[in-house]
mmCIF file of C-alpha atoms in Angstrom:
data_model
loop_
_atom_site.group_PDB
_atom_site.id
_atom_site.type_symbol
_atom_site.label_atom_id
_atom_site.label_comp_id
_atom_site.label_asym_id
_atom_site.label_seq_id
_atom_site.Cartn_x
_atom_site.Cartn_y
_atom_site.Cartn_z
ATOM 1 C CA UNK A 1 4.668 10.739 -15.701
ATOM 2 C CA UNK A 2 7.646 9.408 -17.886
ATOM 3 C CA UNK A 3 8.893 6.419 -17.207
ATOM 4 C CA UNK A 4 13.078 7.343 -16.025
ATOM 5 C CA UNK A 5 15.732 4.889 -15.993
ATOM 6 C CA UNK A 6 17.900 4.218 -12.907
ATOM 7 C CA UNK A 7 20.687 6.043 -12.840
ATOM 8 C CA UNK A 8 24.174 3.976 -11.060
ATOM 9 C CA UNK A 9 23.312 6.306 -8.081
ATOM 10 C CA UNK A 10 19.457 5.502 -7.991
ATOM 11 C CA UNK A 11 20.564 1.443 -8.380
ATOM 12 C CA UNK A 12 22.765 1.867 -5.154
ATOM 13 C CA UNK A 13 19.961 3.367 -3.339
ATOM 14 C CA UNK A 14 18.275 0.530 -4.362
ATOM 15 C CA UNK A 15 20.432 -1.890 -3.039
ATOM 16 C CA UNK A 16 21.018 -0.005 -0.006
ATOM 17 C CA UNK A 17 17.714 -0.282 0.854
ATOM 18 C CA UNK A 18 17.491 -4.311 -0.062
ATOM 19 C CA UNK A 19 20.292 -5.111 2.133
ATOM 20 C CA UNK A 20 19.171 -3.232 5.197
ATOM 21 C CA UNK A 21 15.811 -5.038 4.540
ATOM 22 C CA UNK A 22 17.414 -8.542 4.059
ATOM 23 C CA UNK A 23 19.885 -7.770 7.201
ATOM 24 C CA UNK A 24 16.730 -5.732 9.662
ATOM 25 C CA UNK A 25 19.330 -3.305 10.019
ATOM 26 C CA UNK A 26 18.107 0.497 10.541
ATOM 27 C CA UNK A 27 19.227 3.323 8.085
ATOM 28 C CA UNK A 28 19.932 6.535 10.279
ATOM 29 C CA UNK A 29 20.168 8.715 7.136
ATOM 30 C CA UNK A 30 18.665 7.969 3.634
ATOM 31 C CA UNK A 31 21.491 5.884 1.642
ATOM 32 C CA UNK A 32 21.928 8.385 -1.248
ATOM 33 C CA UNK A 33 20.619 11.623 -2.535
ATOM 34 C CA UNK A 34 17.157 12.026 -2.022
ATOM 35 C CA UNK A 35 14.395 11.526 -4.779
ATOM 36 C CA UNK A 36 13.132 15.208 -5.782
ATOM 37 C CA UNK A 37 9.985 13.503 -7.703
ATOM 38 C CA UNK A 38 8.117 10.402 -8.305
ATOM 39 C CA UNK A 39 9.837 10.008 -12.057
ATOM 40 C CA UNK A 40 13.262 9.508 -9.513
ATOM 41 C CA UNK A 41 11.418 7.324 -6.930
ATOM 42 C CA UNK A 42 10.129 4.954 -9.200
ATOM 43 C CA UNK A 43 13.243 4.425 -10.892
ATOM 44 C CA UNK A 44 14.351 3.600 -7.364
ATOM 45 C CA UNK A 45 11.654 1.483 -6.927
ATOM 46 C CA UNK A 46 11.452 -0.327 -10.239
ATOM 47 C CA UNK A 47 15.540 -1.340 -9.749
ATOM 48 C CA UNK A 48 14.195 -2.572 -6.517
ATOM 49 C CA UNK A 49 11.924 -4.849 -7.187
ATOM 50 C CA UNK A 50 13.904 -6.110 -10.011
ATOM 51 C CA UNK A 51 17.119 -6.717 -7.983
ATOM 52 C CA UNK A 52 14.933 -7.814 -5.252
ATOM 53 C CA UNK A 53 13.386 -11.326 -8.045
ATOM 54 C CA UNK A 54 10.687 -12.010 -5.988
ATOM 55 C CA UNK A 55 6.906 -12.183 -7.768
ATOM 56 C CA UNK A 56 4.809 -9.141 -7.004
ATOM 57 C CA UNK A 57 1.290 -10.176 -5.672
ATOM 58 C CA UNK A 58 -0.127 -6.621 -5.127
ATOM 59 C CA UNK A 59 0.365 -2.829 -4.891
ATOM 60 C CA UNK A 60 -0.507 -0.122 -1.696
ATOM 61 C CA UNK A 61 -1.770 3.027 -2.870
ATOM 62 C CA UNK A 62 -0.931 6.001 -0.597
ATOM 63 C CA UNK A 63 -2.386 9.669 -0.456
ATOM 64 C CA UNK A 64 -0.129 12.355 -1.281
ATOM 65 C CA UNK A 65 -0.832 15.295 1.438
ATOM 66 C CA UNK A 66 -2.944 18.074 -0.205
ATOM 67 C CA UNK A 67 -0.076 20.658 0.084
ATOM 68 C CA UNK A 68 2.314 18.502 -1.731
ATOM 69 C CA UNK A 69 -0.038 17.846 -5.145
ATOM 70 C CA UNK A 70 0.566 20.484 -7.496
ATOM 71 C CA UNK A 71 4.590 20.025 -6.540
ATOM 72 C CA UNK A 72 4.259 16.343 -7.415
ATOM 73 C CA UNK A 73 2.047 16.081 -10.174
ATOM 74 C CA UNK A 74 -0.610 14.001 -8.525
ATOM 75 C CA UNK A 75 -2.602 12.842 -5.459
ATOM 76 C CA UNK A 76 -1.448 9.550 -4.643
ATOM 77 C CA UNK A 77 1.967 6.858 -4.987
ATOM 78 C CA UNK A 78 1.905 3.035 -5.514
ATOM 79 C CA UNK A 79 4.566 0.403 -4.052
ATOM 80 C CA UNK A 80 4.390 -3.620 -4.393
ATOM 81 C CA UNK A 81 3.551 -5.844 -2.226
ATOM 82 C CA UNK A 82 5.574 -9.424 -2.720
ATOM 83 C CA UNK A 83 3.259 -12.579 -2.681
ATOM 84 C CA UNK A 84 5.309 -13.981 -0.439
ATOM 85 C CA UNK A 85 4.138 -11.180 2.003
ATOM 86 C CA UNK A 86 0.673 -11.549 1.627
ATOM 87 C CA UNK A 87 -1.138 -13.826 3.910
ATOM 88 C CA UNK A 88 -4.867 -15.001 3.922
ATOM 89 C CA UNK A 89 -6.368 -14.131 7.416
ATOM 90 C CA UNK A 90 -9.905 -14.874 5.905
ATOM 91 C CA UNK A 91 -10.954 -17.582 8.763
ATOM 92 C CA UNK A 92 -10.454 -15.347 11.244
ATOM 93 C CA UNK A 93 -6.579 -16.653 12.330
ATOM 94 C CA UNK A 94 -4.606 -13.975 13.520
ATOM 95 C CA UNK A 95 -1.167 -14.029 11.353
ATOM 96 C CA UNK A 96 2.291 -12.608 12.614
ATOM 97 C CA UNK A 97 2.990 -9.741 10.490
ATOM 98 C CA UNK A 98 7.271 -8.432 11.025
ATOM 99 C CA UNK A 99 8.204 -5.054 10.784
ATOM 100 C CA UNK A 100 11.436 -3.352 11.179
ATOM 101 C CA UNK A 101 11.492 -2.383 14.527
ATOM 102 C CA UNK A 102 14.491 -0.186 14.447
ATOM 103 C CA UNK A 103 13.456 1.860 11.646
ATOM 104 C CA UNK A 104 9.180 3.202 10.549
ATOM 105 C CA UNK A 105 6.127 0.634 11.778
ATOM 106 C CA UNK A 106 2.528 1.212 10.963
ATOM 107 C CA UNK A 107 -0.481 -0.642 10.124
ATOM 108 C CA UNK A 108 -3.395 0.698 8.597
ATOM 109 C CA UNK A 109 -7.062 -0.522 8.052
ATOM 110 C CA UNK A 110 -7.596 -0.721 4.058
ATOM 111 C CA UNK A 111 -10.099 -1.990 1.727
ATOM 112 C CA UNK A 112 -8.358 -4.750 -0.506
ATOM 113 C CA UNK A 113 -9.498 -4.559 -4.564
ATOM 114 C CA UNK A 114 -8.473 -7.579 -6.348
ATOM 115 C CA UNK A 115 -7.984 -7.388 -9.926
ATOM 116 C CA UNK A 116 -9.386 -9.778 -12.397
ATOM 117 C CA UNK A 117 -8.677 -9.129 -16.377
ATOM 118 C CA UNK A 118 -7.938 -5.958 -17.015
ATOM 119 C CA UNK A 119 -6.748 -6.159 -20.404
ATOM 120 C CA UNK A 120 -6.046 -3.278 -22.464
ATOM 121 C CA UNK A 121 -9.014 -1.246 -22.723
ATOM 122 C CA UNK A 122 -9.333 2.331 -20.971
ATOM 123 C CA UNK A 123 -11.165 2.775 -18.152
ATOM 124 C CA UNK A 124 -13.009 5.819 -15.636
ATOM 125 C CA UNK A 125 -13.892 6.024 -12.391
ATOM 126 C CA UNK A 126 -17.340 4.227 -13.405
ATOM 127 C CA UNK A 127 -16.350 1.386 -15.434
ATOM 128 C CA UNK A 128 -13.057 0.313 -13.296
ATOM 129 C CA UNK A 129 -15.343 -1.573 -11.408
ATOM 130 C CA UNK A 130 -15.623 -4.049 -14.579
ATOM 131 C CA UNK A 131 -11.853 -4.977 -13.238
ATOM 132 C CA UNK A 132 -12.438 -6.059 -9.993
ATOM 133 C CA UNK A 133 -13.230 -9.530 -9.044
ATOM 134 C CA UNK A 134 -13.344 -9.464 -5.378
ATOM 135 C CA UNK A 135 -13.297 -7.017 -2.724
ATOM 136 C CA UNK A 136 -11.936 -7.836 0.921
ATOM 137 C CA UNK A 137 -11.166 -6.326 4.372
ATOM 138 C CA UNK A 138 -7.514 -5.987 5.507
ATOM 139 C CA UNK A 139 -4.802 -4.668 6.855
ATOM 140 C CA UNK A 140 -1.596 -2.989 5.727
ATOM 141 C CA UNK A 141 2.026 -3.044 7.082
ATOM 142 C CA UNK A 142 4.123 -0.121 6.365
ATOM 143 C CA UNK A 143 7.519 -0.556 7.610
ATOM 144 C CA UNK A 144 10.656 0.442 6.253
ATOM 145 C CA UNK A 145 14.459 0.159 7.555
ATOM 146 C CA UNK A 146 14.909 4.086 6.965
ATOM 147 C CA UNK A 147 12.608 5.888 9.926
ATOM 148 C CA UNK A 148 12.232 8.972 8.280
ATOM 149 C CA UNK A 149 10.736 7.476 5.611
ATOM 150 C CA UNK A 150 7.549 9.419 5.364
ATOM 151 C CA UNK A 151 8.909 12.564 6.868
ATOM 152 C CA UNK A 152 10.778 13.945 3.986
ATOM 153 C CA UNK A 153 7.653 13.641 1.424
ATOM 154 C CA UNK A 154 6.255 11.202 -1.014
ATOM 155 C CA UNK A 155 9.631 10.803 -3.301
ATOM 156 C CA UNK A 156 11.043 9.343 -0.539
ATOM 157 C CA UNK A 157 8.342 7.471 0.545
ATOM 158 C CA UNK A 158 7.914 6.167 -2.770
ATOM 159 C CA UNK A 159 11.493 5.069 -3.514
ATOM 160 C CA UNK A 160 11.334 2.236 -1.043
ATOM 161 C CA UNK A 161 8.522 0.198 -1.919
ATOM 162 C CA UNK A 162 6.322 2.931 -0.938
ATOM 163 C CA UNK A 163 6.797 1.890 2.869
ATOM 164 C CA UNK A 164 5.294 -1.724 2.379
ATOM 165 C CA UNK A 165 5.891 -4.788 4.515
ATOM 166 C CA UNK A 166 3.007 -6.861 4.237
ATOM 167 C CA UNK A 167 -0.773 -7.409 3.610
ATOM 168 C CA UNK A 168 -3.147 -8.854 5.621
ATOM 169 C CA UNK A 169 -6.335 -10.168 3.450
ATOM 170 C CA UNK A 170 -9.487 -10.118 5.830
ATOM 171 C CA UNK A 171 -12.960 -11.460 5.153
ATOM 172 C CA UNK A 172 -15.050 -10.984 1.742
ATOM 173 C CA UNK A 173 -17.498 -7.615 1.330
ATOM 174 C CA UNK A 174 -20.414 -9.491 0.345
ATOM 175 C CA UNK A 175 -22.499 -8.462 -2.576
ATOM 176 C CA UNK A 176 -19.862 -4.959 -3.362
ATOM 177 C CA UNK A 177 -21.141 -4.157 -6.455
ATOM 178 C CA UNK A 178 -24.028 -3.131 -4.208
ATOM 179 C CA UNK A 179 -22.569 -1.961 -0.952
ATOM 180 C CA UNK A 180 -21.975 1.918 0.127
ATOM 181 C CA UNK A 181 -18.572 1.173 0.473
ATOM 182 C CA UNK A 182 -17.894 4.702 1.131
ATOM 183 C CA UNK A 183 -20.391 5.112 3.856
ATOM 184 C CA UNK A 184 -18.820 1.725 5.958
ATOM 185 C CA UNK A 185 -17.614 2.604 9.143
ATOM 186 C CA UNK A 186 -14.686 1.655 9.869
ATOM 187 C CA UNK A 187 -12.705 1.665 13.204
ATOM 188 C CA UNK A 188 -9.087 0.621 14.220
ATOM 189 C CA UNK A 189 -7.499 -0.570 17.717
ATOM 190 C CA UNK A 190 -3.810 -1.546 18.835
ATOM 191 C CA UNK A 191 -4.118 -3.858 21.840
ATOM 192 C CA UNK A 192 -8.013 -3.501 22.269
ATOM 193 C CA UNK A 193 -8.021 0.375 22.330
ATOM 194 C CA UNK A 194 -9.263 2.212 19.988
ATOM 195 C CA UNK A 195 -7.355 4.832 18.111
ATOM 196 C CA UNK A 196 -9.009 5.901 15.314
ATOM 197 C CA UNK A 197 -12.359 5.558 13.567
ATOM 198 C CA UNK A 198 -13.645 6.587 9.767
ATOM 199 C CA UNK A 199 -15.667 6.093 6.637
ATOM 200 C CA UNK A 200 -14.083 5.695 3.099
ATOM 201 C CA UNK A 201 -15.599 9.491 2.193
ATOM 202 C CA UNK A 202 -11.833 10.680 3.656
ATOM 203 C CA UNK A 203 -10.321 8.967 0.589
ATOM 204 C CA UNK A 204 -10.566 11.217 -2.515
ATOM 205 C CA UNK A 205 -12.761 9.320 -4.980
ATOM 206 C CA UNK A 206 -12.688 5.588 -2.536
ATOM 207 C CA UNK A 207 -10.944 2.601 -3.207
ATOM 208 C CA UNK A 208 -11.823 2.366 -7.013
ATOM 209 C CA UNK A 209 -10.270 5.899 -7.550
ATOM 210 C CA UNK A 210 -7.241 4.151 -6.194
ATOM 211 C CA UNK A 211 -7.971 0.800 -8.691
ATOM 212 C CA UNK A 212 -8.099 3.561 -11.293
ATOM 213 C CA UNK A 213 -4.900 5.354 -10.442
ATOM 214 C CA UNK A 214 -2.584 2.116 -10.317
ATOM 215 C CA UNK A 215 -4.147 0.954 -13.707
ATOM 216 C CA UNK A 216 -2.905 4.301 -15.129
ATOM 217 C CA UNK A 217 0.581 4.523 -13.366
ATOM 218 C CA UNK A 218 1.585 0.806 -13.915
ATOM 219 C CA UNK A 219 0.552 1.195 -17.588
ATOM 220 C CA UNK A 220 2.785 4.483 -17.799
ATOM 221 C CA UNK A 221 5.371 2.355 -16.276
ATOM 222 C CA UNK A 222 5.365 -0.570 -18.392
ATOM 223 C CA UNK A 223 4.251 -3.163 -15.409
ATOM 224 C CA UNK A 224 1.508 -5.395 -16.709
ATOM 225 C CA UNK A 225 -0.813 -6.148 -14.026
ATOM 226 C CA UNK A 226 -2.258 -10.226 -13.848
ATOM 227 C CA UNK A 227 -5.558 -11.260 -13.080
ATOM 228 C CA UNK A 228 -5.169 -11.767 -8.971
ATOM 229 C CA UNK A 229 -3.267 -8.397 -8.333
ATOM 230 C CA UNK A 230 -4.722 -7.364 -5.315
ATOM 231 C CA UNK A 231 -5.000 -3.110 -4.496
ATOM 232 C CA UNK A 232 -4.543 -1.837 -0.601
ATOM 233 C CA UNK A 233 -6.345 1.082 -1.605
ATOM 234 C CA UNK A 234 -5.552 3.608 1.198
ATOM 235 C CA UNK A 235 -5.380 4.344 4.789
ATOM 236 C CA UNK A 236 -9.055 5.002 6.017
ATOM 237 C CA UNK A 237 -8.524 5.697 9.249
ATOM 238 C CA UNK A 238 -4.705 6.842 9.210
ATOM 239 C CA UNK A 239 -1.363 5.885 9.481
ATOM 240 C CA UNK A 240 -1.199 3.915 12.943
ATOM 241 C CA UNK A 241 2.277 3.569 14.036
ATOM 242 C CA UNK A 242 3.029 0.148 15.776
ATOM 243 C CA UNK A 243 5.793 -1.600 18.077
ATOM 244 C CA UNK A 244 6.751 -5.295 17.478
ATOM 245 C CA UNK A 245 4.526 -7.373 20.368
ATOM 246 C CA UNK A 246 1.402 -4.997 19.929
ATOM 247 C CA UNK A 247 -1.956 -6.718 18.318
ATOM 248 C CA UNK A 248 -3.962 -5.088 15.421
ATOM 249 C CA UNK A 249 -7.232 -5.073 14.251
ATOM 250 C CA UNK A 250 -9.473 -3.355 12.442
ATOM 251 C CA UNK A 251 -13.394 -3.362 12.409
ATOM 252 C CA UNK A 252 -15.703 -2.496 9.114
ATOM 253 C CA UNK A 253 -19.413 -2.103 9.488
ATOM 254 C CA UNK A 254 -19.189 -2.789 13.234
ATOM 255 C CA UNK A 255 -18.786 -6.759 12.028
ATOM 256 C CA UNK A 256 -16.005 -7.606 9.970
ATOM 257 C CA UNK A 257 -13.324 -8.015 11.716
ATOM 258 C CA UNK A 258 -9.149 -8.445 10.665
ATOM 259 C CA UNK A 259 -6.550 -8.871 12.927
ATOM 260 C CA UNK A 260 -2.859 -9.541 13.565
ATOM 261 C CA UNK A 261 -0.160 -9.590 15.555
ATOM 262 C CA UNK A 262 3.126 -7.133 15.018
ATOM 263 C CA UNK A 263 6.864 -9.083 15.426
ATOM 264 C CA UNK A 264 10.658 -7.989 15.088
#
């Protein structure tokens, strides 16, 4: 992917979206012409967080859908995370995680990569591992002040921070270098019930696939990436949609459990 420069249009879009985050307000239609490909979204994006000044702690990686692939080039999109939006649930306290209740809410169970150095070398699928530090359980908000933000494909999706809110960091995966990750189960519930259970074998090549891919796409767009960037790797066991008042959680390996509560 080349790295494309905002146009004025693409830095209004930008700032459309910052101001209906800053003000909660709801965007009925998209404010602007619609990315056609990531190249477009990310210069969205990029504006975005620059505009936006506040210190990127980590990235979501999402799946692109399987019909959409050869159209955009690529599997998967990446949108930060702000430290400031990233909260350390690791005792077991149940944070309150806002959304934008007027516009898209989900949360989705995800396996949390944290980088260490990555330096400059050039990495596979194998040897990404050498980049990780720590590996955690968690949760990710997706929430956006435009509703149809993942109905009109992954441009879209892309162009506003991916669909990001927040990132919950659960407990430590003990001993990960020698876990089946892939095999974990993993299971999901919104106020106690249950609504969707699955192992890591529905992501494409797992969570370091997705380490790999943000290496490469941040590198391609000129965004270093600092020891303690963490990775929400992907939804494992979909895209939950959520009200503000309703209680996540999300269980891996019938044990490890992450939880918090949705707000306005």
């Amino acid at each position: 992917m080349t790295k494309m420069l905002a146009t004025s249009e693409q830095q209004a879009i930008a700032k459309a979206f910052l101001a209906a985050r800053a003000a909660k307000t709801p965007l009925t239609d998209y404010p602007g012409a619609m990315p056609q490909g990531l190249a477009e979204a990310y210069a969205i994006q990029d504006s975005a967080i620059a505009f936006d000044g506040r210190p990127v702690g980590g990235w979501k990686v999402g799946r692109i859908a399987d019909e959409l692939v050869a159209r955009f080039g690529g599997h998967r999109i990446a949108g930060p995370i702000f430290a400031n939006e990233i909260v350390d649930a690791a005792d077991g306290a149940v944070p309150a995680m806002p959304v934008y209740g007027g516009g898209f809410a989900a949360a989705e169970a995800e396996v949390l990569l944290r980088f260490g150095d990555v330096g400059t070398r050039e990495y596979d699928i194998a040897s990404v591992r050498d980049a990780i530090d720590e590996i955690r359980t968690g949760i990710e908000i997706a929430s956006s002040p435009f509703p149809g933000i993942n109905k009109h494909g992954p441009a879209v999706t892309a162009s506003d921070y991916g669909n990001n809110k927040g990132l919950v960091l659960g407990p430590r995966i003990a001993d990960w270098q020698d876990a089946d990750l892939i095999a974990m189960p993993v299971e999901f519930r919104i106020d106690g019930e249950r609504i969707g259970a699955a192992t890591m074998e529905t992501m494409l090549d797992g969570p370091f696939g997705s380490a790999l891919f943000l290496i490469r796409a941040l590198r391609a767009r000129g965004i270093a990436i600092p020891p303690g960037t963490w990775v929400s790797a992907g939804a494992i066991t979909g895209v939950h949609e959520i009200r503000p008042g309703q209680d996540a959680e999300a269980l891996f390996d019938g044990k490890i459990r992450v939880s918090c509560k949705i707000t306005g």
